[in-house]
Short mmCIF file of C-alpha atoms in Angstrom, two decimals:
data_model
loop_
_atom_site.label_atom_id
_atom_site.label_comp_id
_atom_site.label_asym_id
_atom_site.label_seq_id
_atom_site.Cartn_x
_atom_site.Cartn_y
_atom_site.Cartn_z
CA UNK H 1 -44.19 3.19 -8.36
CA UNK H 2 -42.25 1.25 -6.13
CA UNK H 3 -39.36 0.43 -8.73
CA UNK H 4 -39.10 4.07 -9.30
CA UNK H 5 -38.37 4.48 -5.43
CA UNK H 6 -35.27 2.18 -5.43
CA UNK H 7 -32.36 3.98 -5.60
CA UNK H 8 -29.31 2.44 -7.59
CA UNK H 9 -26.14 3.92 -6.17
CA UNK H 10 -23.14 4.47 -8.59
CA UNK H 11 -20.01 6.48 -8.89
CA UNK H 12 -17.75 8.38 -11.59
CA UNK H 13 -15.54 11.06 -12.03
CA UNK H 14 -14.93 14.24 -13.88
CA UNK H 15 -11.36 13.43 -14.75
CA UNK H 16 -8.91 16.22 -15.63
CA UNK H 17 -5.67 16.29 -17.22
CA UNK H 18 -3.57 19.24 -18.09
CA UNK H 19 -2.00 19.51 -21.45
CA UNK H 20 0.56 22.58 -22.05
CA UNK H 21 -1.46 24.50 -19.20
CA UNK H 22 -4.76 23.89 -20.74
CA UNK H 23 -7.27 21.49 -18.56
CA UNK H 24 -8.87 18.89 -20.64
CA UNK H 25 -12.04 16.66 -19.78
CA UNK H 26 -12.29 12.87 -20.23
CA UNK H 27 -15.52 11.65 -21.80
CA UNK H 28 -16.65 8.20 -23.07
CA UNK H 29 -18.56 7.15 -26.27
CA UNK H 30 -21.16 4.44 -25.34
CA UNK H 31 -22.55 2.98 -28.46
CA UNK H 32 -25.68 1.52 -26.99
CA UNK H 33 -27.06 5.00 -26.26
CA UNK H 34 -24.96 6.96 -28.80
CA UNK H 35 -23.68 9.28 -26.25
CA UNK H 36 -20.88 11.00 -24.76
CA UNK H 37 -20.72 10.81 -21.34
CA UNK H 38 -18.42 10.92 -18.09
CA UNK H 39 -17.10 7.57 -16.65
CA UNK H 40 -19.51 6.05 -14.50
CA UNK H 41 -20.78 2.91 -13.22
CA UNK H 42 -23.06 0.92 -10.39
CA UNK H 43 -21.81 0.22 -7.21
CA UNK H 44 -20.71 -3.85 -6.49
CA UNK H 45 -21.60 -5.75 -3.55
CA UNK H 46 -19.24 -4.70 -0.61
CA UNK H 47 -17.91 -1.72 -2.29
CA UNK H 48 -17.67 2.04 -1.25
CA UNK H 49 -18.84 4.65 -3.43
CA UNK H 50 -15.34 6.30 -3.73
CA UNK H 51 -13.74 2.81 -4.66
CA UNK H 52 -16.65 2.50 -7.14
CA UNK H 53 -16.04 5.82 -8.71
CA UNK H 54 -12.28 4.88 -9.19
CA UNK H 55 -12.96 1.46 -10.30
CA UNK H 56 -15.61 2.41 -13.04
CA UNK H 57 -12.88 4.91 -14.45
CA UNK H 58 -10.33 2.94 -14.97
CA UNK H 59 -12.71 0.24 -16.60
CA UNK H 60 -14.54 2.32 -18.69
CA UNK H 61 -11.76 4.44 -20.17
CA UNK H 62 -8.48 2.63 -19.04
CA UNK H 63 -7.58 5.64 -17.44
CA UNK H 64 -6.35 5.02 -13.51
CA UNK H 65 -7.06 8.15 -11.54
CA UNK H 66 -6.78 9.18 -7.75
CA UNK H 67 -9.83 10.95 -6.60
CA UNK H 68 -9.86 14.43 -5.43
CA UNK H 69 -12.54 16.76 -4.36
CA UNK H 70 -16.28 15.50 -4.42
CA UNK H 71 -18.30 17.29 -7.09
CA UNK H 72 -21.62 16.63 -6.46
CA UNK H 73 -24.56 14.17 -7.41
CA UNK H 74 -26.98 13.82 -10.14
CA UNK H 75 -30.15 11.50 -9.91
CA UNK H 76 -32.35 10.48 -13.03
CA UNK H 77 -35.12 7.59 -13.67
CA UNK H 78 -34.12 4.42 -15.11
CA UNK H 79 -36.46 1.09 -15.70
CA UNK H 80 -35.53 -0.51 -12.08
CA UNK H 81 -35.51 3.10 -9.91
CA UNK H 82 -33.86 5.90 -9.59
CA UNK H 83 -29.98 5.87 -10.32
CA UNK H 84 -28.17 8.39 -7.93
CA UNK H 85 -24.31 9.12 -8.82
CA UNK H 86 -21.67 10.40 -6.70
CA UNK H 87 -19.02 12.26 -8.55
CA UNK H 88 -15.29 13.32 -7.76
CA UNK H 89 -12.58 15.25 -9.57
CA UNK H 90 -10.38 12.32 -11.14
CA UNK H 91 -6.59 13.12 -11.37
CA UNK H 92 -5.11 10.70 -13.91
CA UNK H 93 -2.17 8.52 -12.47
CA UNK H 94 -1.72 5.74 -15.58
CA UNK H 95 -2.76 5.79 -19.27
CA UNK H 96 -3.54 2.03 -20.54
CA UNK H 97 -5.20 1.27 -23.92
CA UNK H 98 -9.03 1.07 -24.12
CA UNK H 99 -9.94 -2.14 -25.55
CA UNK H 100 -13.54 -0.96 -27.63
CA UNK H 101 -16.65 -3.27 -26.14
CA UNK H 102 -20.26 -2.73 -26.30
CA UNK H 103 -20.40 -0.61 -23.24
CA UNK H 104 -17.44 1.94 -24.20
CA UNK H 105 -16.23 2.01 -27.67
CA UNK H 106 -14.22 5.06 -27.46
CA UNK H 107 -13.01 8.05 -25.21
CA UNK H 108 -11.28 11.27 -26.04
CA UNK H 109 -10.12 14.97 -24.24
CA UNK H 110 -11.65 17.64 -24.75
CA UNK H 111 -11.12 21.08 -24.16
CA UNK H 112 -13.48 22.68 -21.27
CA UNK H 113 -15.35 24.28 -24.02
CA UNK H 114 -15.89 21.40 -26.14
CA UNK H 115 -16.49 19.02 -23.26
CA UNK H 116 -19.13 21.37 -22.47
CA UNK H 117 -20.84 21.00 -26.00
CA UNK H 118 -19.89 17.41 -26.38
CA UNK H 119 -21.51 15.78 -23.21
CA UNK H 120 -25.08 14.71 -24.04
CA UNK H 121 -26.42 15.47 -20.42
CA UNK H 122 -27.12 18.89 -18.89
CA UNK H 123 -26.61 17.98 -15.51
CA UNK H 124 -23.09 16.58 -16.80
CA UNK H 125 -22.09 19.84 -17.93
CA UNK H 126 -22.86 21.64 -14.91
CA UNK H 127 -20.46 18.94 -13.03
CA UNK H 128 -17.87 19.80 -15.29
CA UNK H 129 -18.27 23.45 -14.88
CA UNK H 130 -18.01 22.74 -10.95
CA UNK H 131 -15.06 20.61 -11.28
CA UNK H 132 -12.97 22.96 -13.27
CA UNK H 133 -13.75 25.61 -10.54
CA UNK H 134 -12.80 23.75 -7.49
CA UNK H 135 -9.26 24.44 -5.92
CA UNK H 136 -6.35 21.94 -5.74
CA UNK H 137 -6.34 19.66 -2.71
CA UNK H 138 -4.70 16.85 -1.21
CA UNK H 139 -6.40 14.12 0.84
CA UNK H 140 -5.30 13.46 4.46
CA UNK H 141 -7.42 10.66 5.68
CA UNK H 142 -7.84 9.88 9.25
CA UNK H 143 -8.67 6.29 9.75
CA UNK H 144 -10.15 4.67 13.19
CA UNK H 145 -8.72 1.35 13.93
CA UNK H 146 -10.69 -1.71 12.71
CA UNK H 147 -12.20 -3.76 15.21
CA UNK H 148 -10.23 -5.29 17.71
CA UNK H 149 -10.28 -7.81 20.59
CA UNK H 150 -11.67 -6.78 23.71
CA UNK H 151 -9.42 -5.78 26.63
CA UNK H 152 -11.51 -9.03 28.49
CA UNK H 153 -10.04 -10.90 25.66
CA UNK H 154 -6.48 -9.79 26.07
CA UNK H 155 -5.73 -9.76 30.06
CA UNK H 156 -2.40 -10.93 30.29
CA UNK H 157 -0.51 -8.80 27.91
CA UNK H 158 0.12 -5.05 27.31
CA UNK H 159 -2.78 -3.32 25.83
CA UNK H 160 -0.58 -1.70 23.19
CA UNK H 161 -0.03 -5.34 21.67
CA UNK H 162 -3.59 -5.98 21.34
CA UNK H 163 -4.69 -7.27 18.06
CA UNK H 164 -7.52 -6.99 15.69
CA UNK H 165 -10.15 -9.40 15.80
CA UNK H 166 -11.55 -11.61 13.18
CA UNK H 167 -14.13 -9.02 11.86
CA UNK H 168 -11.03 -6.41 12.35
CA UNK H 169 -8.89 -8.33 10.03
CA UNK H 170 -11.70 -8.29 7.27
CA UNK H 171 -12.35 -4.63 8.01
CA UNK H 172 -8.44 -3.92 7.46
CA UNK H 173 -8.79 -5.95 3.82
CA UNK H 174 -11.86 -4.22 2.96
CA UNK H 175 -10.61 -0.41 3.31
CA UNK H 176 -7.84 -1.21 1.08
CA UNK H 177 -9.56 -0.15 -2.17
CA UNK H 178 -10.97 3.04 -0.47
CA UNK H 179 -7.28 4.08 0.26
CA UNK H 180 -6.27 3.08 -2.92
CA UNK H 181 -9.17 5.33 -4.69
CA UNK H 182 -7.55 8.49 -2.86
CA UNK H 183 -3.88 7.27 -4.19
CA UNK H 184 -2.60 7.06 -0.44
CA UNK H 185 1.43 6.56 -0.79
CA UNK H 186 2.08 7.80 2.96
CA UNK H 187 0.85 5.60 5.96
CA UNK H 188 1.26 6.87 9.51
CA UNK H 189 -0.27 5.01 12.64
CA UNK H 190 -0.11 4.90 16.31
CA UNK H 191 2.16 2.47 17.25
CA UNK H 192 -0.45 0.14 18.94
CA UNK H 193 -0.61 -3.27 17.14
CA UNK H 194 -4.58 -2.62 16.37
CA UNK H 195 -3.89 0.24 14.46
CA UNK H 196 -0.75 -0.95 12.76
CA UNK H 197 -2.47 -4.33 11.66
CA UNK H 198 -5.47 -1.89 10.32
CA UNK H 199 -3.12 -0.26 7.88
CA UNK H 200 0.03 -3.00 7.23
CA UNK H 201 -2.18 -4.95 4.53
CA UNK H 202 -2.68 -1.74 2.31
CA UNK H 203 1.00 -0.53 3.05
CA UNK H 204 2.48 -4.05 2.15
CA UNK H 205 0.50 -4.15 -0.99
CA UNK H 206 1.59 -0.77 -2.04
CA UNK H 207 5.07 -1.26 -1.07
CA UNK H 208 5.56 1.51 1.56
CA UNK H 209 6.60 1.39 4.82
CA UNK H 210 4.07 2.32 8.06
CA UNK H 211 5.34 5.31 10.18
CA UNK H 212 4.72 4.07 13.36
CA UNK H 213 3.99 7.39 15.94
CA UNK H 214 4.37 6.30 19.87
CA UNK H 215 2.36 9.76 20.65
CA UNK H 216 -0.68 8.72 18.46
CA UNK H 217 -1.31 5.30 21.28
CA UNK H 218 -4.09 5.53 23.62
CA UNK H 219 -1.34 5.49 26.47
CA UNK H 220 0.58 8.46 25.04
CA UNK H 221 -2.21 10.61 23.47
CA UNK H 222 -5.05 10.40 26.23
CA UNK H 223 -3.14 11.80 28.60
CA UNK H 224 -0.95 14.48 26.32
CA UNK H 225 -3.39 15.37 23.85
CA UNK H 226 -1.54 18.43 23.09
CA UNK H 227 1.30 16.57 21.33
CA UNK H 228 -1.20 14.42 19.27
CA UNK H 229 -2.77 18.06 17.91
CA UNK H 230 0.61 19.19 17.35
CA UNK H 231 1.74 15.88 15.47
CA UNK H 232 -1.30 16.00 13.35
CA UNK H 233 -1.14 19.90 12.73
CA UNK H 234 2.39 19.11 11.50
CA UNK H 235 1.15 16.03 9.17
CA UNK H 236 -1.61 18.16 7.63
CA UNK H 237 0.96 21.16 6.90
CA UNK H 238 3.34 18.56 5.32
CA UNK H 239 0.87 16.71 3.25
CA UNK H 240 -0.53 20.16 2.05
CA UNK H 241 2.59 21.29 1.07
CA UNK H 242 4.23 18.40 -0.81
CA UNK H 243 0.91 17.14 -2.22
CA UNK H 244 1.12 13.44 -0.67
CA UNK H 245 -1.85 11.75 -0.16
CA UNK H 246 -1.74 10.54 3.41
CA UNK H 247 -3.59 8.06 5.61
CA UNK H 248 -3.26 8.21 9.35
CA UNK H 249 -5.09 5.51 11.64
CA UNK H 250 -5.83 6.06 15.32
CA UNK H 251 -7.90 5.33 18.48
CA UNK H 252 -11.27 6.77 19.38
CA UNK H 253 -10.51 8.26 22.49
CA UNK H 254 -7.27 9.97 20.46
CA UNK H 255 -9.56 11.34 17.40
CA UNK H 256 -10.83 14.41 19.20
CA UNK H 257 -7.12 15.75 19.42
CA UNK H 258 -6.47 14.71 15.96
CA UNK H 259 -9.51 16.32 14.39
CA UNK H 260 -8.53 19.61 16.30
CA UNK H 261 -4.86 19.46 15.00
CA UNK H 262 -6.17 19.06 11.26
CA UNK H 263 -9.01 21.61 11.92
CA UNK H 264 -12.17 19.52 11.22
CA UNK H 265 -15.19 19.63 13.78
CA UNK H 266 -15.24 16.22 15.71
CA UNK H 267 -17.51 13.22 14.06
CA UNK H 268 -18.31 9.70 15.60
CA UNK H 269 -16.31 6.92 13.76
CA UNK H 270 -16.89 3.66 14.28
CA UNK H 271 -13.99 1.03 13.78
CA UNK H 272 -12.53 1.08 10.45
CA UNK H 273 -14.62 4.34 9.50
CA UNK H 274 -12.30 7.23 7.71
CA UNK H 275 -12.79 10.96 7.53
CA UNK H 276 -11.10 12.18 4.33
CA UNK H 277 -9.94 15.58 4.79
CA UNK H 278 -9.17 17.69 1.57
CA UNK H 279 -6.45 20.41 2.30
CA UNK H 280 -5.57 23.31 0.29
CA UNK H 281 -1.76 24.16 -0.21
CA UNK H 282 -1.99 26.12 2.93
CA UNK H 283 -3.36 23.42 5.03
CA UNK H 284 -7.01 25.18 5.25
CA UNK H 285 -9.76 22.35 4.99
CA UNK H 286 -11.65 22.59 1.57
CA UNK H 287 -13.82 19.48 1.99
CA UNK H 288 -14.60 16.62 4.40
CA UNK H 289 -15.89 13.37 3.51
CA UNK H 290 -17.12 10.40 5.80
CA UNK H 291 -16.85 6.93 4.99
CA UNK H 292 -18.37 3.87 6.99
CA UNK H 293 -16.96 0.66 6.98
CA UNK H 294 -18.95 -2.06 5.25
CA UNK H 295 -18.65 -4.95 7.76
#
């Protein structure tokens, strides 16, 4: 019974491509079980579930994806406990060539009807039905900056220049796979150094500029929250309209105004925590996810 109570976390995707106006579902064949299934795999040490889902999809199928809306979780017993798999919609961004191996020897794209027939598991059929009926949405990630030096450790210079501490630098690197999983290509940040340094490693690795905003700093945003709310409302409309996955990094005291601008309920975010807000084309909120830091 002790073994069965252990939860083994995993991530996967319902990856959908559109061919001649028809949605198709990605399934992989596992020779060990002789089954057809959605791509999925176990969480690695030091990994977040969303990043796991994107990684496992490309590892099992050679199809790179950006994550869309969360689809749901399925759980089932295995020899070492209970495996709990969280799924997202996967939007293909690149197609590699699968090298057959002992885990997955082939993949195929099926129409929705055929995918429902082909997949070996009833709970995955339900995920497919759910995924194809979800609306189109674009992620806007609200990120609290990573851990910074305390104000007492930075007494002789402007607070806006206060940098990350060692833990914060680790957190800034650790958040990169999460942002990658959602396909972030636009990076916006408070002009404060601790915010800029939180997203700069990701932006540099992806070859994009960081759009620094003075109105999002504590010095400006706390006394003028309406400017923050207006800036985030405009960014939400822009993200929804152009479909460009976006991250914006800010400060704890400014987050309430940021939440208000996007139209979501406030949430307590610890340093390097992220709220992923999925926006419909008219900027209405479709779904919200919270991701806590690993370090």
